[in-house]
Coordinates of C-alpha atoms and ligand atoms in Angstrom, one line a residue:
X1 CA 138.4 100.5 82.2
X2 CA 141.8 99.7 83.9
X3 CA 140.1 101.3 86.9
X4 CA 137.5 99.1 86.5
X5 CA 139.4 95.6 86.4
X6 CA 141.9 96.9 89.5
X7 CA 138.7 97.1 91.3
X8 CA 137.4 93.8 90.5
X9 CA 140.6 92.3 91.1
X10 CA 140.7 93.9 94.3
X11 CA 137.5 92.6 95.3
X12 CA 138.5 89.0 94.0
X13 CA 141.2 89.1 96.8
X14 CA 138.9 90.3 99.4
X15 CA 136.8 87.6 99.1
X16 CA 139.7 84.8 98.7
X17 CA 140.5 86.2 102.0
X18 CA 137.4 86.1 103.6
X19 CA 136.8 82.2 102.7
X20 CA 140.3 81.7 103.3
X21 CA 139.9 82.6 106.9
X22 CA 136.9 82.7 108.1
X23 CA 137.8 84.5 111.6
X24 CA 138.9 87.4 109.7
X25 CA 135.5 87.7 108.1
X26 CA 133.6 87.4 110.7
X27 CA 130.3 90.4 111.2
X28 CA 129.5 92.4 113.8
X29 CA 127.5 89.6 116.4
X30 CA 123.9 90.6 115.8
X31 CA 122.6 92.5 119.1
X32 CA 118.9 93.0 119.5
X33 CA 119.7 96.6 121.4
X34 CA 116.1 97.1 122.7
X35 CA 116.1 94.0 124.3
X36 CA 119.3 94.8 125.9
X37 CA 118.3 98.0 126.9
X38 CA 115.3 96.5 128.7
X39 CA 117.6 94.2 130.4
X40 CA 120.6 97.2 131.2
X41 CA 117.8 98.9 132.5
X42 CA 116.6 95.6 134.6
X43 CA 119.8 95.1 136.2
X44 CA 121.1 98.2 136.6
X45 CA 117.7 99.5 138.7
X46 CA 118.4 96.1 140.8
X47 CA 121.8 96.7 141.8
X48 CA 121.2 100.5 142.6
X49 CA 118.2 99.6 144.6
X50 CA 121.1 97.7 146.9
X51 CA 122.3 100.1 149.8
X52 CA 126.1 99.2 149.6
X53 CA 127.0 102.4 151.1
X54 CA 130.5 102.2 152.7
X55 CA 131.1 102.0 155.3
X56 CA 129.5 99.2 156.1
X57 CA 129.2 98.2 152.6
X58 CA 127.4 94.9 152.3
X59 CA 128.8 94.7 148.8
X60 CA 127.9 90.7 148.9
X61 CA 123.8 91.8 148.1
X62 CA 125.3 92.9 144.8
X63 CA 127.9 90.7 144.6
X64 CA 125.3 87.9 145.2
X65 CA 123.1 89.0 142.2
X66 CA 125.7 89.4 139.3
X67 CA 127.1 85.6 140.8
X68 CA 123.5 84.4 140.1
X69 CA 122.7 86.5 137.0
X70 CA 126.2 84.9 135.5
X71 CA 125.4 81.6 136.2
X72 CA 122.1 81.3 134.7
X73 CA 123.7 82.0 131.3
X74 CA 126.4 79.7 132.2
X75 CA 129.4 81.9 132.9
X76 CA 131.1 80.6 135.8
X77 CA 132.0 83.2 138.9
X78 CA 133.5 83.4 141.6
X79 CA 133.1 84.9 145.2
X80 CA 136.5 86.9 147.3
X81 CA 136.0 87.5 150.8
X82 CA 138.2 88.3 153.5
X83 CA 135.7 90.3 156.0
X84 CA 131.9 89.1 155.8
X85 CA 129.2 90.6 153.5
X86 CA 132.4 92.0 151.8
X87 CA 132.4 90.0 148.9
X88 CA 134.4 90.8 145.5
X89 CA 133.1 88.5 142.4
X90 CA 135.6 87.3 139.4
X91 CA 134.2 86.2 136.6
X92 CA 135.9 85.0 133.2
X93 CA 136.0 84.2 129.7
X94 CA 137.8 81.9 128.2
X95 CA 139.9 83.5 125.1
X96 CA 142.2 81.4 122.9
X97 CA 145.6 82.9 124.8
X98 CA 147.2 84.4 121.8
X99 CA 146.9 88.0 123.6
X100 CA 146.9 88.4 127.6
X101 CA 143.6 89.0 129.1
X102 CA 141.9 92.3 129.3
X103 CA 139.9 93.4 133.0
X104 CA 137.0 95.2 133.1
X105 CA 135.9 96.3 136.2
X106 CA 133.3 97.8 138.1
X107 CA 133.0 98.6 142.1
X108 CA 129.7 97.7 143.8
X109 CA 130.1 99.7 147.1
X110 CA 128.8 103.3 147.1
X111 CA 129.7 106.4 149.2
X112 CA 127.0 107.1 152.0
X113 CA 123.7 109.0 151.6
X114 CA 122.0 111.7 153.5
X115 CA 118.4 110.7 152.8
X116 CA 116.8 113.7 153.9
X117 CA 118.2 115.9 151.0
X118 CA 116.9 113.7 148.4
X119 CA 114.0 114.3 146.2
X120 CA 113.9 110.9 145.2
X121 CA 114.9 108.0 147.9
X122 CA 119.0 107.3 147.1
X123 CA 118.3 103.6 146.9
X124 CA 114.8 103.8 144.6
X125 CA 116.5 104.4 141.2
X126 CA 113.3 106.4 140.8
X127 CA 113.5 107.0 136.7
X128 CA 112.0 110.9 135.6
X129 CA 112.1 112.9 132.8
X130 CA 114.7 110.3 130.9
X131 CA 116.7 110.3 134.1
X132 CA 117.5 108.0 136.5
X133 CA 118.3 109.0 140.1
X134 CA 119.7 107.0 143.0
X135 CA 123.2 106.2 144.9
X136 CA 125.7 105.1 142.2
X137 CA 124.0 106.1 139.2
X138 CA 127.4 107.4 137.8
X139 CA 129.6 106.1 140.4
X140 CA 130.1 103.0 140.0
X141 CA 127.2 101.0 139.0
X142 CA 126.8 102.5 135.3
X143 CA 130.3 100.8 135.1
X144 CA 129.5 97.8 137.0
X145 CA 126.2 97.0 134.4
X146 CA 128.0 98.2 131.2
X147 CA 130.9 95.1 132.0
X148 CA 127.8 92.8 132.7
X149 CA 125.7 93.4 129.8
X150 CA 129.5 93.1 128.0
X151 CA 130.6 89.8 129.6
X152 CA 126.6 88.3 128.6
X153 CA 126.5 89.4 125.1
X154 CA 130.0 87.8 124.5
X155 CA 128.9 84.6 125.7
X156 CA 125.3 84.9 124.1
X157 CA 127.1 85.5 121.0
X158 CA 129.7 82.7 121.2
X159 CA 132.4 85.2 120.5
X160 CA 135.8 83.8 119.9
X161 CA 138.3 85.7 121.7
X162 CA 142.2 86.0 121.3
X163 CA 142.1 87.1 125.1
X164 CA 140.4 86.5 128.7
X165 CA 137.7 89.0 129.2
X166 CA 137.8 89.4 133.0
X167 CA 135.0 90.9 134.7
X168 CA 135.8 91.9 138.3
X169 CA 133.1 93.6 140.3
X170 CA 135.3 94.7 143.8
X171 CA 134.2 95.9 147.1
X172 CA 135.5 98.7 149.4
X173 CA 136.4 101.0 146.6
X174 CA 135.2 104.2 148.4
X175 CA 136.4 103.8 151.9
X176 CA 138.0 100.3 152.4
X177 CA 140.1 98.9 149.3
X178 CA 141.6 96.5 151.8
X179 CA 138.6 94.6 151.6
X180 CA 138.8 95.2 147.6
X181 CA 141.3 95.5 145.6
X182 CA 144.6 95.6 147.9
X183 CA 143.0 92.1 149.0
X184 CA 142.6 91.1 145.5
X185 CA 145.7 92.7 144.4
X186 CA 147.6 90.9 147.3
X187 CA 146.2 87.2 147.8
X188 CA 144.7 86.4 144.5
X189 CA 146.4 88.8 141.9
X190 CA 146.7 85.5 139.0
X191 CA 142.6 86.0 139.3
X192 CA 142.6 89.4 137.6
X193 CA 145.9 89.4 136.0
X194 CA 145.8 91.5 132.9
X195 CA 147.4 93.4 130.4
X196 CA 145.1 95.5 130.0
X197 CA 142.2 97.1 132.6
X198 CA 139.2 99.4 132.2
X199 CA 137.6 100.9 135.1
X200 CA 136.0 104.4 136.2
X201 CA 137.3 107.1 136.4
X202 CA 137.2 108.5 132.9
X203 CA 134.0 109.7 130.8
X204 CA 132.2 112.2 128.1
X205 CA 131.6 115.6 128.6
X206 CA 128.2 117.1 127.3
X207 CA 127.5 120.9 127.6
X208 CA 124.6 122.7 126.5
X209 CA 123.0 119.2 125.9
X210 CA 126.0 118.3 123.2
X211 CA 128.8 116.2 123.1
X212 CA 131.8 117.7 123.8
X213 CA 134.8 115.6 124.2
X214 CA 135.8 112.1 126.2
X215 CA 137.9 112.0 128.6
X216 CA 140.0 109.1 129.4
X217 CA 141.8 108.9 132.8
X218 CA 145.3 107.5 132.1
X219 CA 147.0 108.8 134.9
X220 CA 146.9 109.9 138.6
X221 CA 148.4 111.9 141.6
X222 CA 149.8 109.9 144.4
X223 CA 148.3 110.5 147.6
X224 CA 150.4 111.1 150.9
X225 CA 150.0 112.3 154.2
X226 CA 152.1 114.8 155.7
X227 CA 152.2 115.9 159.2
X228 CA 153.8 119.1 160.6
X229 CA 155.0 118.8 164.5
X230 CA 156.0 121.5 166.1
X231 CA 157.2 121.5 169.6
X232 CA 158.4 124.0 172.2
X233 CA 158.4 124.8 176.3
X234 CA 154.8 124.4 177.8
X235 CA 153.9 126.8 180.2
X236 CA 151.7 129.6 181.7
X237 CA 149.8 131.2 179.3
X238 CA 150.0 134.4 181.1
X239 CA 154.1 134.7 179.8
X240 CA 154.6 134.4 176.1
X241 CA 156.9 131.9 175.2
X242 CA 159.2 132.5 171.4
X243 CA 158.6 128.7 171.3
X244 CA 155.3 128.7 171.5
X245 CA 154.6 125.5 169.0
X246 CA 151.2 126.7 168.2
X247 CA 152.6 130.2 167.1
X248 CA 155.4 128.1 164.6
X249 CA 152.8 125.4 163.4
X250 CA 150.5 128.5 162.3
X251 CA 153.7 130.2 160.6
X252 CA 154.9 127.0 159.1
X253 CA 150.8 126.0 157.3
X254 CA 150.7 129.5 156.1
X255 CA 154.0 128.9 154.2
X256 CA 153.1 126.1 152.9
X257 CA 149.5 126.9 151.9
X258 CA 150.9 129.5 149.8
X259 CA 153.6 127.9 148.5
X260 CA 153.8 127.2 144.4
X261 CA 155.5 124.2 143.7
X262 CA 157.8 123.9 140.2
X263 CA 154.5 123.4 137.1
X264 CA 155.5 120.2 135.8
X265 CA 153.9 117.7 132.5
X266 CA 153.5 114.7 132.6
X267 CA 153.0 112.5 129.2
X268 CA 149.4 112.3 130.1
X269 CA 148.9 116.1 131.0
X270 CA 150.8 117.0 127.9
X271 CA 148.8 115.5 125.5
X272 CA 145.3 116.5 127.2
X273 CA 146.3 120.3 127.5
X274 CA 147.8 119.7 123.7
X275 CA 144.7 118.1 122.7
X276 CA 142.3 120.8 125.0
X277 CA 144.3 123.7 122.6
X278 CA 142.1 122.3 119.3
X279 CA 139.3 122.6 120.2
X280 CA 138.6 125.5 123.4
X281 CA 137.5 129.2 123.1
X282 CA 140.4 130.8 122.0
X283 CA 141.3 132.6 125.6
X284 CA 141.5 129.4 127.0
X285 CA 143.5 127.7 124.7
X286 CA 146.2 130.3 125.1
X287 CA 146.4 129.1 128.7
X288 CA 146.1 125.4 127.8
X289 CA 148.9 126.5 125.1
X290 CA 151.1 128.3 127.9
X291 CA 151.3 125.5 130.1
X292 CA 153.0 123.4 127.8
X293 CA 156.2 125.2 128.3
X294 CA 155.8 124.8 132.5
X295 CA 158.7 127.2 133.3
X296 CA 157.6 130.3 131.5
X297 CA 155.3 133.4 133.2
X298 CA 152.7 133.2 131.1
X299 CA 152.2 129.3 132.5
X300 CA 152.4 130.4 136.0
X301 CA 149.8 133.2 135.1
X302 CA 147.8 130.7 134.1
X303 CA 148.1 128.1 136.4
X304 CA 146.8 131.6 138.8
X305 CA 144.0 131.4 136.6
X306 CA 143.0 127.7 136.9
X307 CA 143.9 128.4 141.0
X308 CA 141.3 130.4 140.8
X309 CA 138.4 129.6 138.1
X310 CA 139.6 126.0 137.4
X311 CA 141.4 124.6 140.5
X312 CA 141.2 120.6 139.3
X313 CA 143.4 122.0 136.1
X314 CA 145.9 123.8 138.4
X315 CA 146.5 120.8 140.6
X316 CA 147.3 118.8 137.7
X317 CA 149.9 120.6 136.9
X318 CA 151.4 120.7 139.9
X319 CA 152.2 118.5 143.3
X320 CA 149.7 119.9 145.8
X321 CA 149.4 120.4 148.9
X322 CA 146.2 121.2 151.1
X323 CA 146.5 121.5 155.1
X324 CA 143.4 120.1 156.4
X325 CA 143.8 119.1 160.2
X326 CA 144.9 120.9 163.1
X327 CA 145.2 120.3 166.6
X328 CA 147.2 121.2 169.7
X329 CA 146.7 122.9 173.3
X330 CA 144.7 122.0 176.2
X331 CA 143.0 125.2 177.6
X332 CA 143.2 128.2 177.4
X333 CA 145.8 129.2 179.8
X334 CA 148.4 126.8 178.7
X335 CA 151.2 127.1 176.0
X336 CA 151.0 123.8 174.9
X337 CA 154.7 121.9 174.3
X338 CA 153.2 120.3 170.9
X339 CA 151.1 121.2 168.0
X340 CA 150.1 119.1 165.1
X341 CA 148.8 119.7 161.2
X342 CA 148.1 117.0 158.7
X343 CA 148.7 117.9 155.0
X344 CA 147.0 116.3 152.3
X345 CA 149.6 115.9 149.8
X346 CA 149.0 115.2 146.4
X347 CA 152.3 114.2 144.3
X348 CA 152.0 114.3 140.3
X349 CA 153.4 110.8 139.2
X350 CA 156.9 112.2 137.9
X351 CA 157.5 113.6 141.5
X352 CA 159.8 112.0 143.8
X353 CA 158.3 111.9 147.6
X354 CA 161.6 112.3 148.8
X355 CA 162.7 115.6 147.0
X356 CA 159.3 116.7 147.6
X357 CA 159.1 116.7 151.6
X358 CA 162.9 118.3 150.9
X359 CA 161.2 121.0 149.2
X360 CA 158.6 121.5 151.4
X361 CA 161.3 121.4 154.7
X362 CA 163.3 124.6 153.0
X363 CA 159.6 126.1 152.9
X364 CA 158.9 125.4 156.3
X365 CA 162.5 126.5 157.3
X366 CA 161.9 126.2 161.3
X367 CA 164.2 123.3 163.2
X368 CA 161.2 123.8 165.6
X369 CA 159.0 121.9 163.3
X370 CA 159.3 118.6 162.2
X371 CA 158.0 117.4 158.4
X372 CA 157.3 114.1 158.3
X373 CA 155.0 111.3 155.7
X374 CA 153.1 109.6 157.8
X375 CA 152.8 106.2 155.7
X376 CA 148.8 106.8 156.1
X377 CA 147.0 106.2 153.3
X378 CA 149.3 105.3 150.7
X379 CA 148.6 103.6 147.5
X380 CA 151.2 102.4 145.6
X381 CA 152.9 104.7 142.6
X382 CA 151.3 103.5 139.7
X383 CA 153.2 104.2 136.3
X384 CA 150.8 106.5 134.4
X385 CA 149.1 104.6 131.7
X386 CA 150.3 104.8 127.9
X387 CA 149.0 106.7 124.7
X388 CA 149.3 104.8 122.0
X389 CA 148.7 101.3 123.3
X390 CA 146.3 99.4 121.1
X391 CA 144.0 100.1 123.8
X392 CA 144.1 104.0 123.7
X393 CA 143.4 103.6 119.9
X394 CA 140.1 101.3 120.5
X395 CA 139.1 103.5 122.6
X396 CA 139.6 106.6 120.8
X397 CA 137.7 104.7 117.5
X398 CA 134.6 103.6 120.3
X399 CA 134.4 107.0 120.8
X400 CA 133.9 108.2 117.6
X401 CA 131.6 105.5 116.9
X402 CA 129.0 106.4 119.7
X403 CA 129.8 109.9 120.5
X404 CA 131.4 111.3 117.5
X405 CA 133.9 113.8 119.4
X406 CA 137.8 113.7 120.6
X407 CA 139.0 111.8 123.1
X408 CA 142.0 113.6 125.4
X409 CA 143.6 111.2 127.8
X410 CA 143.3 112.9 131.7
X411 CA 144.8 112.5 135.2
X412 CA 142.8 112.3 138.4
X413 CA 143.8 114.4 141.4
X414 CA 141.9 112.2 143.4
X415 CA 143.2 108.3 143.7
X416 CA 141.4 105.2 142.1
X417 CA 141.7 101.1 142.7
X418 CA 143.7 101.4 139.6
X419 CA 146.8 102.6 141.1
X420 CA 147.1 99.0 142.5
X421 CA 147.0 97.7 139.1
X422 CA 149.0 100.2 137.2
X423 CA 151.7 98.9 140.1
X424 CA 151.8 95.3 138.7
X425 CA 152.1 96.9 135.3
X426 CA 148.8 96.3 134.1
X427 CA 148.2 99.6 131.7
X428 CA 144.9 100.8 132.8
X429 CA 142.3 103.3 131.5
X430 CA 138.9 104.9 132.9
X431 CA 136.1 105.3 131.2
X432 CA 132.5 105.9 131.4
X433 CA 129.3 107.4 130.3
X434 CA 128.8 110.9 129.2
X435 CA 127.1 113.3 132.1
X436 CA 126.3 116.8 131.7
X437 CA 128.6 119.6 133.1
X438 CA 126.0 121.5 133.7
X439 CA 125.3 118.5 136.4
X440 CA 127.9 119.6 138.5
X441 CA 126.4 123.2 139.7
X442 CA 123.1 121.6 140.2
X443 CA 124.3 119.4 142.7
X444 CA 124.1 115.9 140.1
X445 CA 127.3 114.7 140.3
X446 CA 128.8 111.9 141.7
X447 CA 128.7 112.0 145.8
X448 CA 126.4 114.6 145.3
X449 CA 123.0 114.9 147.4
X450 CA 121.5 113.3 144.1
X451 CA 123.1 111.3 141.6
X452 CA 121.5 110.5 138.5
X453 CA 122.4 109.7 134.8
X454 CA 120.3 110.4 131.6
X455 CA 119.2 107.0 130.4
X456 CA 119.9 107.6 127.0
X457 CA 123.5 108.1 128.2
X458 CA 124.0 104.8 130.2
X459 CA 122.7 102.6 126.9
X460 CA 125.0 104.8 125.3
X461 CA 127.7 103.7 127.3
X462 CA 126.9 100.0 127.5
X463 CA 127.5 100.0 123.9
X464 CA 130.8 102.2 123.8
X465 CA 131.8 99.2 126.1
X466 CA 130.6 96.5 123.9
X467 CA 132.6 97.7 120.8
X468 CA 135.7 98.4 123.0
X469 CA 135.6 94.8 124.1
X470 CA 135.1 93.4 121.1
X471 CA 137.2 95.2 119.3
X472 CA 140.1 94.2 121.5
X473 CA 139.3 90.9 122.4
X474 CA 137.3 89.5 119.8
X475 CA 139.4 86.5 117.6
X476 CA 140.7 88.4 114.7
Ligands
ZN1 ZN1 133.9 105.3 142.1

């Protein structure tokens, strides 16, 4: 009885609230999802039918479309160039300014294509068998639709928002972010200022045909260059020199390729080899669990492991190191007087570069050998990306919502555009739709011979985006 009036009182409040203020109350916009799907499907098939392979690019044929397709339903955008057919498009939604504006972005170039191993033609997004195939498919232009699709139903709906929803679609991401997002980054920044960012880079994992966890990218390594010079005497090669630079070079690579740097966490690795221990066959979650304490021997046995069976986990646990270039001599019977090897270093975000090329001198150990970055290729060191932002926790609750699993927060080896954000301080997070593992072996992954994404997956995905957006930028 008591119960009974407690309830109704309860309810009484609820809906005192709701009249009192009516942006609280507000439903779920209504969303006719076949009709979207029809028009995901529309739009995605048009931009992967554009060859934006980069280099050259030509990243304006898609950057063209989403201008147009944006500015029949009245959303105003806005074309970027600084080289020609390289054009970057900004788009934006007005919010109310009581939260700063969240970025979504999507890159429209793609890496190249060798058509002759395709089975399908990379630019025909040929759908079979509830798959879609093509150049893109799941790098970037899933992405790139799921933000459009977002960015129409918001304005469709007449969504208030507490926030801008920017929607950037950049150029150059594979090969030439200086027509992308350093350009963007460095001459029109206030255009995609943010708090927040969601991009690639991120996405679920199905096995067996199931589900089995998201994976968020939070993080990444730090790319440099590092080049290895040794010099010495030239001279005939008929009299062996001890100085021979080629003979040091070889000595100092092989130190360094099998050299172990110090296994270090970072917040982000932490958590995902925490949250990788609840759920993993038990003989891998004792290695996930032994990594956590980094300076014990049964984490360096099974960072061996991952060397070995797993190598992306071992290199995010470490600062890595691959030599990949060598050159030196001119013919045969000539001891050169230089020899050179480029070292593709990959520095976990804790790591500073200067220790580190101390380090890898005392491995070296030869004064006939110079270790030096190069400056090539740098991206700036972007502060790893937090847990429990308000953003983490959308995304963990969109992820329940449309794929009903656990989401662990990841760090890329390889480098994304968001390092460039994450170095103005915008907390960044990639995302994306679920793909199988079993892909990867079958040569269906991203950059592979033959892309492709299960259809069912990318409307998944469009509407993991949806209720992420709204739930963090809707008026509440
Ligand atoms: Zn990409």
């Amino acid at each position: 009885m008591l119960e009974h009036k407690r309830m109704r009182l309860f309810k009484g409040i609820l809906a005192a609230l709701a009249l009192s203020t009516p942006l609280m109350a507000q439903s779920q916009p209504s969303v006719d999802w076949s009709r979207v799907q029809t028009e995901t499907m529309q739009h995605y098939q048009a931009l992967l039918r554009m060859d934006t392979s980069d280099p050259p690019g030509n990243e304006s044929l898609a950057a063209n479309y989403l201008k147009q397709v944006l500015e029949r339903e009245g959303i105003p955008a806005q074309l970027f160039e600084t080289e020609p057919n390289r054009a970057n498009l900004v788009a934006r939604l007005k919010g109310n300014g009581k939260k700063r504006p969240l970025l979504m972005m999507g890159h429209t170039d793609v890496v190249r294509v060798d058509p002759k191993k395709w089975t399908f033609p990379p630019f025909s997004a040929t759908r079979d068998g509830g798959y879609i195939y093509g150049r893109g498919t799941i790098d970037d232009k899933d992405n790139l639709v799921a933000s459009l699709i977002t960015v129409l139903l918001l304005k469709r709906n007449n969504v208030p928002l507490d926030r801008d929803v920017i929607f950037l679609a950049e150029a150059g991401e594979e090969a030439a972010t200086r027509v992308g997002i350093e350009y963007m980054v460095g001459q029109h920044f206030p255009e995609i200022d943010a708090e927040y960012c969601l991009a690639e880079g991120g996405g679920t994992t199905r096995s067996g045909g199931r589900v089995q966890f998201a994976q968020i990218q939070a993080a990444e390594k730090v790319p440099h260059t590092i080049e290895l010079t040794a010099v010495g005497t030239s001279g005939h090669g008929s009299v062996p020199r001890m100085d021979n630079p080629v003979v040091h070079l070889a000595a100092a690579v092989a130190a360094l390729g099998s050299w172990k740097p110090p296994i270090r966490l970072t917040e982000t690795t932490r958590e995902y080899f925490t949250r990788l221990t609840t759920f993993a066959l038990p003989q891998d979650a004792a290695r996930y669990r032994a990594v956590l304490s980094p300076d014990s021997r049964a984490a360096s046995d099974a960072v061996d492991y991952f060397a070995e069976h797993d190598p992306s986990k071992a290199s995010m646990l470490r600062s890595s190191l691959s030599p990949t270039l060598l050159s030196g001599g001119l013919q045969v019977n000539v001891i050169p007087s230089e020899a050179k090897a480029t070292i593709d270093v990959r520095l976990l975000p804790v790591e500073d570069p200067a220790a580190f090329l101390d380090a890898m001198r005392k491995v070296v150990n030869d004064p006939l050998v110079k270790v030096e970055y190069t400056g090539q290729n740098i991206r700036p060191d972007g502060r790893p990306a937090r847990v429990d932002t308000e953003v983490f926790h959308a995304i963990e609750s969109a992820v329940v919502r449309n794929y009903d699993t656990t989401t662990i927060p990841s760090m890329s080896t390889g480098a994304t555009d968001m390092a460039y954000l994450r170095a103005k301080g915008i907390q960044c997070y990639g995302i994306g739709s679920a793909t199988d593992l079993e892909d990867v072996a079958k040569g269906f992954a991203a950059h592979s011979d033959q892309e492709r994404l299960l259809e069912s997956e990318l409307h998944r995905f469009v509407r993991f985006n949806w209720d992420l957006v709204l739930d963090l930028a809707r008026a509440k």
